[in-house]
Coordinates of C-alpha atoms in Angstrom, one line a residue:
X124 CA -190.5 -110.9 -145.6
X125 CA -189.1 -114.2 -144.6
X126 CA -188.5 -115.1 -141.0
X127 CA -184.9 -115.9 -139.8
X128 CA -186.0 -119.5 -139.2
X129 CA -187.1 -119.9 -142.8
X130 CA -183.9 -118.3 -144.1
X131 CA -181.8 -120.7 -142.0
X132 CA -183.7 -123.7 -143.3
X133 CA -183.3 -122.5 -146.9
X134 CA -179.5 -122.1 -146.5
X135 CA -179.2 -125.6 -145.1
X136 CA -181.2 -127.1 -148.0
X137 CA -179.0 -125.3 -150.5
X138 CA -175.9 -126.7 -148.8
X139 CA -177.4 -130.2 -148.9
X140 CA -178.4 -130.0 -152.6
X141 CA -175.1 -131.0 -154.2
X142 CA -174.6 -134.0 -151.9
X143 CA -178.2 -135.1 -152.7
X144 CA -177.6 -134.7 -156.5
X145 CA -174.4 -136.7 -156.2
X146 CA -176.1 -139.5 -154.3
X147 CA -179.0 -139.6 -156.8
X148 CA -176.5 -139.8 -159.7
X149 CA -174.6 -142.7 -158.1
X150 CA -177.8 -144.5 -157.4
X151 CA -179.0 -144.1 -161.0
X152 CA -175.7 -145.4 -162.4
X153 CA -175.7 -148.4 -160.0
X154 CA -179.3 -149.3 -160.9
X155 CA -178.5 -149.0 -164.6
X156 CA -175.5 -151.3 -164.1
X157 CA -177.4 -153.8 -162.1
X158 CA -180.2 -153.7 -164.7
X159 CA -177.7 -154.5 -167.5
X160 CA -176.3 -157.3 -165.4
X161 CA -179.8 -158.6 -164.8
X162 CA -180.6 -158.4 -168.5
X163 CA -177.5 -160.5 -169.4
X164 CA -178.2 -162.9 -166.6
X165 CA -181.8 -163.4 -167.8
X166 CA -180.7 -163.9 -171.4
X167 CA -178.0 -166.4 -170.3
X168 CA -180.7 -168.3 -168.4
X169 CA -183.0 -168.2 -171.4
X170 CA -180.3 -169.5 -173.7
X171 CA -179.6 -172.3 -171.3
X172 CA -183.3 -173.3 -171.4
X173 CA -183.3 -173.1 -175.2
X174 CA -180.3 -175.4 -175.4
X175 CA -181.9 -177.9 -173.0
X176 CA -185.1 -177.9 -175.0
X177 CA -183.1 -178.4 -178.2
X178 CA -181.4 -181.4 -176.7
X179 CA -184.8 -182.8 -175.7
X180 CA -183.9 -182.6 -172.0
X181 CA -180.9 -184.9 -172.4
X182 CA -178.4 -183.0 -170.3
X183 CA -175.9 -185.8 -170.3
X184 CA -176.2 -186.6 -174.0
X185 CA -172.8 -187.1 -175.5
X186 CA -171.5 -185.6 -178.7
X187 CA -172.1 -188.8 -180.7
X188 CA -173.9 -187.8 -183.9
X189 CA -175.8 -191.1 -184.1
X190 CA -177.8 -190.5 -180.9
X191 CA -181.5 -189.7 -181.4
X192 CA -183.2 -186.7 -179.9
X193 CA -185.7 -188.0 -177.3
X194 CA -188.2 -185.3 -176.7
X195 CA -189.8 -185.3 -173.2
X196 CA -193.4 -184.8 -172.3
X197 CA -194.6 -181.2 -172.6
X198 CA -195.8 -179.2 -169.7
X199 CA -197.1 -175.6 -169.5
X200 CA -193.5 -174.2 -169.5
X201 CA -192.4 -176.2 -172.5
X202 CA -195.5 -175.3 -174.4
X203 CA -195.0 -171.6 -173.7
X204 CA -191.4 -171.9 -175.0
X205 CA -192.6 -173.9 -178.0
X206 CA -195.1 -171.1 -179.0
X207 CA -192.9 -168.2 -177.9
X208 CA -192.6 -165.3 -180.4
X209 CA -188.9 -165.5 -180.0
X210 CA -188.8 -169.2 -181.2
X211 CA -187.1 -168.2 -184.5
X212 CA -184.3 -166.5 -182.7
X213 CA -184.1 -169.5 -180.3
X214 CA -183.9 -172.0 -183.2
X215 CA -181.1 -169.9 -184.8
X216 CA -179.1 -169.5 -181.7
X217 CA -179.3 -173.3 -180.9
X218 CA -178.5 -174.3 -184.5
X219 CA -175.2 -175.9 -183.5
X220 CA -177.0 -178.2 -181.0
X221 CA -179.4 -179.5 -183.6
X222 CA -179.1 -183.3 -183.8
X223 CA -180.1 -183.4 -187.5
X224 CA -177.5 -180.9 -188.4
X225 CA -174.8 -182.7 -186.4
X226 CA -175.7 -186.0 -188.1
X227 CA -175.4 -184.6 -191.7
X228 CA -172.5 -182.4 -191.0
X229 CA -170.0 -185.1 -191.9
X230 CA -169.5 -186.6 -194.4
X231 CA -172.6 -185.3 -196.4
X232 CA -172.2 -181.5 -196.0
X233 CA -168.4 -181.7 -195.8
X234 CA -168.3 -183.6 -199.2
X235 CA -170.6 -181.1 -200.9
X236 CA -168.7 -178.2 -199.6
X237 CA -165.4 -179.7 -200.7
X238 CA -166.6 -180.5 -204.2
X239 CA -168.3 -177.1 -204.7
X240 CA -165.2 -175.3 -203.4
X241 CA -163.0 -177.2 -205.9
X242 CA -165.4 -176.5 -208.7
X243 CA -165.5 -172.8 -207.8
X244 CA -161.7 -172.6 -207.7
X245 CA -161.4 -174.4 -211.1
X246 CA -163.9 -172.1 -212.8
X247 CA -162.1 -169.1 -211.5
X248 CA -158.8 -170.2 -213.0
X249 CA -159.9 -172.1 -216.1
X250 CA -160.5 -170.5 -219.4
X251 CA -163.5 -172.7 -220.0
X252 CA -165.6 -172.9 -216.8
X253 CA -167.5 -176.1 -215.9
X254 CA -171.2 -175.7 -215.4
X255 CA -174.5 -177.0 -216.8
X256 CA -178.0 -175.7 -217.5
X257 CA -180.5 -175.9 -214.6
X258 CA -183.0 -178.3 -216.3
X259 CA -181.2 -181.5 -215.3
X260 CA -181.6 -180.4 -211.6
X261 CA -185.0 -178.7 -211.8
X262 CA -186.9 -181.4 -213.6
X263 CA -186.2 -184.3 -211.3
X264 CA -186.5 -182.1 -208.2
X265 CA -190.3 -182.6 -208.3
X266 CA -189.9 -186.4 -208.1
X267 CA -187.3 -186.0 -205.3
X268 CA -189.6 -183.7 -203.3
X269 CA -192.5 -186.2 -203.6
X270 CA -190.3 -189.1 -202.6
X271 CA -188.9 -187.3 -199.5
X272 CA -192.4 -186.1 -198.6
X273 CA -193.8 -189.7 -198.8
X274 CA -191.0 -191.0 -196.5
X275 CA -191.5 -188.2 -194.0
X276 CA -195.3 -188.5 -193.8
X277 CA -195.0 -192.3 -193.5
X278 CA -192.5 -191.9 -190.7
X279 CA -194.8 -189.5 -188.9
X280 CA -197.7 -192.0 -189.2
X281 CA -195.5 -194.6 -187.6
X282 CA -194.6 -192.2 -184.8
X283 CA -198.2 -191.4 -184.2
X284 CA -199.2 -195.1 -184.2
X285 CA -196.4 -195.9 -181.6
X286 CA -197.6 -193.0 -179.4
X287 CA -201.2 -194.2 -179.6
X288 CA -200.1 -197.7 -178.7
X289 CA -198.3 -196.5 -175.6
X290 CA -201.3 -194.4 -174.7
X291 CA -203.4 -197.5 -174.8
X292 CA -200.8 -199.3 -172.6
X293 CA -201.0 -196.5 -170.0
X294 CA -204.8 -196.5 -169.9
X295 CA -205.1 -200.3 -169.7
X296 CA -202.5 -200.4 -166.9
X297 CA -204.6 -198.0 -164.9
X298 CA -207.7 -200.0 -165.6
X299 CA -206.1 -203.3 -164.5
X300 CA -204.8 -201.8 -161.3
X301 CA -208.1 -200.2 -160.5
X302 CA -210.1 -203.4 -161.1
X303 CA -207.7 -205.6 -159.2
X304 CA -207.7 -203.4 -156.1
X305 CA -211.5 -203.0 -156.2
X306 CA -212.7 -206.5 -156.9
X307 CA -210.1 -209.1 -156.0
X308 CA -210.0 -208.6 -152.2
X309 CA -213.4 -209.3 -150.7
X310 CA -212.8 -207.1 -147.6
X311 CA -210.1 -205.3 -145.8
X312 CA -209.3 -208.5 -143.8
X313 CA -208.9 -210.6 -147.0
X314 CA -205.1 -211.1 -146.9
X315 CA -205.0 -213.6 -149.8
X316 CA -207.0 -211.4 -152.1
X317 CA -204.9 -208.3 -151.2
X318 CA -201.7 -210.3 -151.9
X319 CA -202.9 -211.4 -155.4
X320 CA -204.1 -207.8 -156.2
X321 CA -200.6 -206.5 -155.1
X322 CA -199.0 -209.0 -157.4
X323 CA -201.2 -207.9 -160.3
X324 CA -200.1 -204.3 -159.6
X325 CA -196.4 -205.2 -159.5
X326 CA -196.6 -207.1 -162.8
X327 CA -198.5 -204.2 -164.4
X328 CA -195.7 -201.8 -163.5
X329 CA -193.1 -204.3 -164.6
X330 CA -194.8 -204.9 -168.0
X331 CA -194.2 -201.3 -169.2
X332 CA -190.6 -201.3 -168.0
X333 CA -189.6 -204.6 -169.6
X334 CA -191.4 -203.6 -172.8
X335 CA -189.4 -200.4 -172.9
X336 CA -186.2 -202.5 -172.8
X337 CA -187.7 -204.9 -175.3
X338 CA -188.3 -202.2 -177.9
X339 CA -185.1 -200.0 -177.5
X340 CA -181.4 -200.8 -177.8
X341 CA -180.4 -199.0 -174.6
X342 CA -183.5 -199.3 -172.4
X343 CA -184.9 -196.0 -173.4
X344 CA -182.4 -194.0 -171.4
X345 CA -183.2 -190.2 -171.3
X346 CA -179.5 -189.5 -172.1
X347 CA -179.4 -191.4 -175.4
X348 CA -176.8 -194.0 -174.3
X349 CA -175.6 -195.4 -171.0
X350 CA -172.5 -193.9 -169.5
X351 CA -170.9 -197.3 -169.1
X352 CA -171.2 -198.5 -172.7
X353 CA -171.1 -197.0 -176.1
X354 CA -174.0 -197.3 -178.5
X355 CA -171.9 -199.2 -181.0
X356 CA -171.2 -201.9 -178.4
X357 CA -174.9 -202.2 -177.7
X358 CA -175.5 -202.7 -181.4
X359 CA -172.9 -205.5 -181.4
X360 CA -174.6 -207.1 -178.4
X361 CA -171.7 -206.4 -176.0
X362 CA -173.8 -204.4 -173.5
X363 CA -176.1 -207.3 -172.5
X364 CA -174.9 -207.8 -168.9
X365 CA -174.9 -204.1 -168.2
X366 CA -178.4 -203.6 -169.6
X367 CA -179.6 -206.6 -167.6
X368 CA -178.2 -205.1 -164.4
X369 CA -179.8 -201.7 -165.2
X370 CA -183.1 -203.5 -165.9
X371 CA -182.9 -205.3 -162.6
X372 CA -182.1 -202.0 -160.8
X373 CA -185.1 -200.3 -162.4
X374 CA -187.5 -203.1 -161.5
X375 CA -186.3 -202.9 -157.9
X376 CA -186.8 -199.2 -157.9
X377 CA -190.4 -199.3 -159.2
X378 CA -191.8 -202.8 -158.8
X379 CA -190.1 -205.4 -156.6
X380 CA -188.9 -205.5 -153.0
X381 CA -185.7 -207.6 -152.9
X382 CA -186.1 -208.1 -149.1
X383 CA -189.3 -210.1 -149.8
X384 CA -188.3 -213.7 -150.8
X385 CA -191.3 -214.2 -153.0
X386 CA -190.8 -210.9 -154.9
X387 CA -187.0 -211.7 -155.2
X388 CA -187.9 -215.0 -157.0
X389 CA -190.3 -213.1 -159.3
X390 CA -187.6 -210.6 -160.0
X391 CA -185.0 -213.2 -161.0
X392 CA -187.5 -215.1 -163.2
X393 CA -188.6 -211.9 -164.9
X394 CA -185.0 -210.8 -165.7
X395 CA -184.0 -214.3 -167.0
X396 CA -187.2 -214.8 -169.1
X397 CA -186.8 -215.1 -172.8
X398 CA -189.8 -212.8 -173.5
X399 CA -190.2 -210.6 -170.4
X400 CA -193.3 -208.7 -171.4
X401 CA -195.2 -211.9 -172.2
X402 CA -194.0 -213.4 -168.9
X403 CA -195.4 -210.4 -166.9
X404 CA -198.8 -210.7 -168.6
X405 CA -198.9 -214.4 -167.8
X406 CA -198.1 -213.6 -164.1
X407 CA -201.0 -211.1 -164.1
X408 CA -203.3 -213.9 -165.4
X409 CA -202.1 -216.3 -162.8
X410 CA -202.5 -213.9 -159.9
X411 CA -206.0 -212.7 -161.0
X412 CA -207.1 -216.3 -161.6
X413 CA -206.1 -217.3 -158.0
X414 CA -207.7 -214.2 -156.5
X415 CA -211.0 -214.5 -158.5
X416 CA -211.3 -218.3 -157.9
X417 CA -210.9 -217.8 -154.1
X418 CA -213.4 -215.0 -154.2
X419 CA -216.2 -216.8 -156.0
X420 CA -216.5 -219.7 -153.5
X421 CA -218.9 -222.3 -154.8
X422 CA -220.1 -220.2 -157.7
X423 CA -217.8 -221.0 -160.7
X424 CA -220.0 -218.9 -163.0
X425 CA -218.9 -215.8 -161.1
X426 CA -215.3 -216.8 -161.5
X427 CA -215.7 -217.0 -165.3
X428 CA -217.5 -213.7 -165.4
X429 CA -214.9 -211.8 -163.3
X430 CA -212.0 -213.5 -165.0
X431 CA -213.4 -212.4 -168.4
X432 CA -213.5 -208.8 -167.2
X433 CA -209.8 -208.8 -166.5
X434 CA -208.9 -211.0 -169.4
X435 CA -210.1 -208.4 -171.8
X436 CA -207.6 -205.9 -170.4
X437 CA -204.8 -208.5 -170.5
X438 CA -205.7 -209.1 -174.2
X439 CA -205.5 -205.3 -174.8
X440 CA -202.0 -205.3 -173.3
X441 CA -200.9 -208.3 -175.4
X442 CA -202.4 -206.7 -178.5
X443 CA -200.6 -203.4 -177.9
X444 CA -197.3 -205.3 -177.3
X445 CA -197.7 -207.2 -180.6
X446 CA -198.5 -204.0 -182.5
X447 CA -195.3 -202.4 -181.0
X448 CA -193.2 -205.3 -182.1
X449 CA -194.8 -205.0 -185.6
X450 CA -193.8 -201.4 -185.8
X451 CA -190.3 -202.1 -184.5
X452 CA -189.6 -205.0 -186.8
X453 CA -191.1 -203.7 -190.0
X454 CA -189.5 -200.5 -191.5
X455 CA -190.7 -198.5 -194.5
X456 CA -189.9 -200.6 -197.6
X457 CA -186.1 -200.3 -197.8
X458 CA -186.2 -199.7 -201.6
X459 CA -187.7 -196.2 -200.9
X460 CA -185.0 -195.4 -198.3
X461 CA -182.1 -196.5 -200.6
X462 CA -183.5 -194.9 -203.7
X463 CA -184.2 -191.6 -202.0
X464 CA -180.7 -191.6 -200.4
X465 CA -179.0 -192.2 -203.8
X466 CA -181.2 -189.7 -205.6
X467 CA -180.6 -187.0 -203.0
X468 CA -176.8 -187.6 -202.9
X469 CA -176.4 -187.2 -206.7
X470 CA -178.8 -184.2 -206.7
X471 CA -177.0 -182.3 -204.0
X472 CA -173.5 -183.0 -205.4
X473 CA -174.6 -181.9 -208.9
X474 CA -176.1 -178.7 -207.5
X475 CA -172.9 -176.6 -207.6
X476 CA -172.7 -177.1 -211.4
X477 CA -176.1 -175.2 -211.7
X478 CA -175.4 -172.6 -209.0
X479 CA -172.1 -171.4 -210.3
X480 CA -173.4 -169.3 -213.2
X481 CA -175.9 -167.7 -210.9
X482 CA -174.0 -167.0 -207.6
X483 CA -170.4 -167.3 -208.7
X484 CA -167.9 -167.5 -205.8
X485 CA -170.7 -168.0 -203.3
X486 CA -171.5 -171.4 -204.8
X487 CA -170.1 -173.4 -201.8
X488 CA -172.3 -171.5 -199.4
X489 CA -175.4 -171.8 -201.5
X490 CA -174.8 -175.5 -202.2
X491 CA -174.3 -176.3 -198.5
X492 CA -177.5 -174.4 -197.6
X493 CA -179.7 -176.1 -200.2
X494 CA -178.2 -179.5 -199.3
X495 CA -178.7 -178.9 -195.5
X496 CA -182.4 -178.2 -196.1
X497 CA -182.9 -181.4 -198.2
X498 CA -180.6 -183.7 -196.3
X499 CA -181.9 -182.5 -192.9
X500 CA -185.5 -183.2 -193.8
X501 CA -184.6 -186.7 -195.1
X502 CA -182.6 -187.4 -191.9
X503 CA -185.4 -186.4 -189.6
X504 CA -187.7 -188.8 -191.5
X505 CA -185.2 -191.7 -191.1
X506 CA -184.8 -191.0 -187.3
X507 CA -188.6 -190.8 -186.7
X508 CA -189.1 -194.0 -188.7
X509 CA -188.0 -195.9 -185.5
X510 CA -190.4 -194.2 -183.1
X511 CA -189.5 -196.1 -180.0
X512 CA -186.0 -194.6 -180.1
X513 CA -187.5 -191.1 -180.1
X514 CA -190.5 -191.3 -177.8
X515 CA -189.8 -190.7 -174.0
X516 CA -190.8 -194.2 -173.0
X517 CA -189.1 -193.8 -169.6
X518 CA -191.6 -191.0 -168.7
X519 CA -194.5 -193.2 -169.7
X520 CA -193.2 -196.0 -167.5
X521 CA -192.7 -193.5 -164.6
X522 CA -196.3 -192.2 -165.1
X523 CA -197.7 -195.8 -165.0
X524 CA -195.7 -196.6 -161.8
X525 CA -196.8 -193.3 -160.2
X526 CA -200.5 -193.8 -160.8
X527 CA -200.4 -197.5 -159.8
X528 CA -198.6 -196.6 -156.6
X529 CA -201.1 -193.9 -155.9
X530 CA -204.0 -196.3 -156.2
X531 CA -202.2 -198.9 -154.0
X532 CA -201.7 -196.2 -151.4
X533 CA -205.4 -195.3 -151.4
X534 CA -206.2 -199.0 -150.9
X535 CA -203.8 -199.2 -147.9
X536 CA -205.5 -196.1 -146.4
X537 CA -208.9 -197.9 -146.8
X538 CA -210.1 -195.3 -149.4
X539 CA -211.3 -198.1 -151.7
X540 CA -214.4 -199.7 -150.3
X541 CA -214.6 -203.5 -151.0
X542 CA -217.7 -205.6 -151.5
X543 CA -218.0 -207.0 -148.0
X544 CA -217.2 -203.7 -146.3
X545 CA -220.2 -201.9 -147.9
X546 CA -222.6 -200.7 -145.2
X547 CA -226.1 -200.4 -146.6
X548 CA -229.3 -202.3 -146.3
X549 CA -230.8 -203.8 -149.4
X550 CA -234.4 -203.0 -150.3
X551 CA -237.1 -205.6 -150.9
X552 CA -237.2 -205.6 -154.7
X553 CA -233.4 -206.2 -154.9
X554 CA -233.7 -209.2 -152.5
X555 CA -236.5 -210.5 -154.6
X556 CA -234.5 -210.2 -157.8
X557 CA -231.6 -211.9 -156.2
X558 CA -233.9 -214.7 -155.0
X559 CA -235.3 -215.1 -158.5
X560 CA -231.8 -215.2 -160.0
X561 CA -230.8 -217.8 -157.4
X562 CA -233.9 -219.8 -158.0
X563 CA -233.4 -219.7 -161.8
X564 CA -229.8 -220.8 -161.4
X565 CA -230.9 -223.8 -159.2
X566 CA -233.6 -224.7 -161.7
X567 CA -231.1 -224.7 -164.6
X568 CA -228.7 -226.9 -162.5
X569 CA -231.5 -229.3 -161.8
X570 CA -232.4 -229.5 -165.5
X571 CA -228.8 -230.2 -166.4
X572 CA -228.5 -232.9 -163.8
X573 CA -231.7 -234.6 -165.0
X574 CA -230.6 -234.4 -168.6
X575 CA -227.2 -236.0 -167.7
X576 CA -229.0 -238.9 -165.9

């Protein structure tokens, strides 16, 4: 038997059961709706990231087909997207944003589609269709593939060389800053040495920025072109004043303080120099020479030794700059480019004559697909042939400025111990070795004096 209390509880639970079922059903439906909304929101966010990566991070890039795709430095997030199993879907979804496809879309693909459509229409209406056997297309296709492969591989070699040169510039800039802050000031109270070391650091940061403007048509902007001037005007030389102003603003942002009269003079001279990268290297040499000469005192041999240490790094910068100019001014022999372009144009436009007996009315689509594959590969090789218009030089310059500023900040916080601030007591043998070196130096000077007399 059940007690009256238990029966009363059972009746109340039975009365509540329909309301509970209804509330559960509503909750499940709402959760399914929100999950669907969350699914679409996640996919929308994913597609936005895909489009951003396809554009190379150039959110403000205009629709001009002549603009290059400037890839940015990869981080962990970009690498995970690059190796994502869904990359094939991503590349298909963002097909319309492909810079290579946009560049060959007109007039190349448009002309091939028009001619293949006209040929298909004529063959459908004519009693005697127009076509030809595949041999005239198949036989030279081997030579065409080798030619395009050669151009593409050579362009990739130029790209790799340009990246290695800028890697050397980054490493050398760090070495120059480190050596200048460590060895040019004698102590934390050496105001002159610190001023010369600060000038070396400023010019080191300025070197990468002015070299970026020296090697690119628009200053290496991450958006492809400046908003104030079109790329065609830059090619004609009509964007000079605007680029000079933007160079000045960038130098003020990263290198020079316009409120300091001395730095303002340096800024004006740098902007007006006929060869800005070489001017900055010369200013580094001047500042390091002054600081080292003041540091050596009456020991000119030490000045030569310390100057030679920094001079090697200045020579590395100058050599990297010259190699960058060589890559920029010397393209792949233009005969290869012209011949491959003419060869590829004739081959793609003759393709519909071979495809029509095989695919019939689908000839325009098949011809456009084959031409897209060949012309796109050739176009990528042409764009990569000028590597400084593709590499993210602005990020390299920002990295150099950040590391230099970090080391300068450490020096201001007395985290870099200078020579006269070292607190240790020399041992006897080291003092004896110093005395022997000093005695040997004096003996050599005495011999030279006697020989001169």
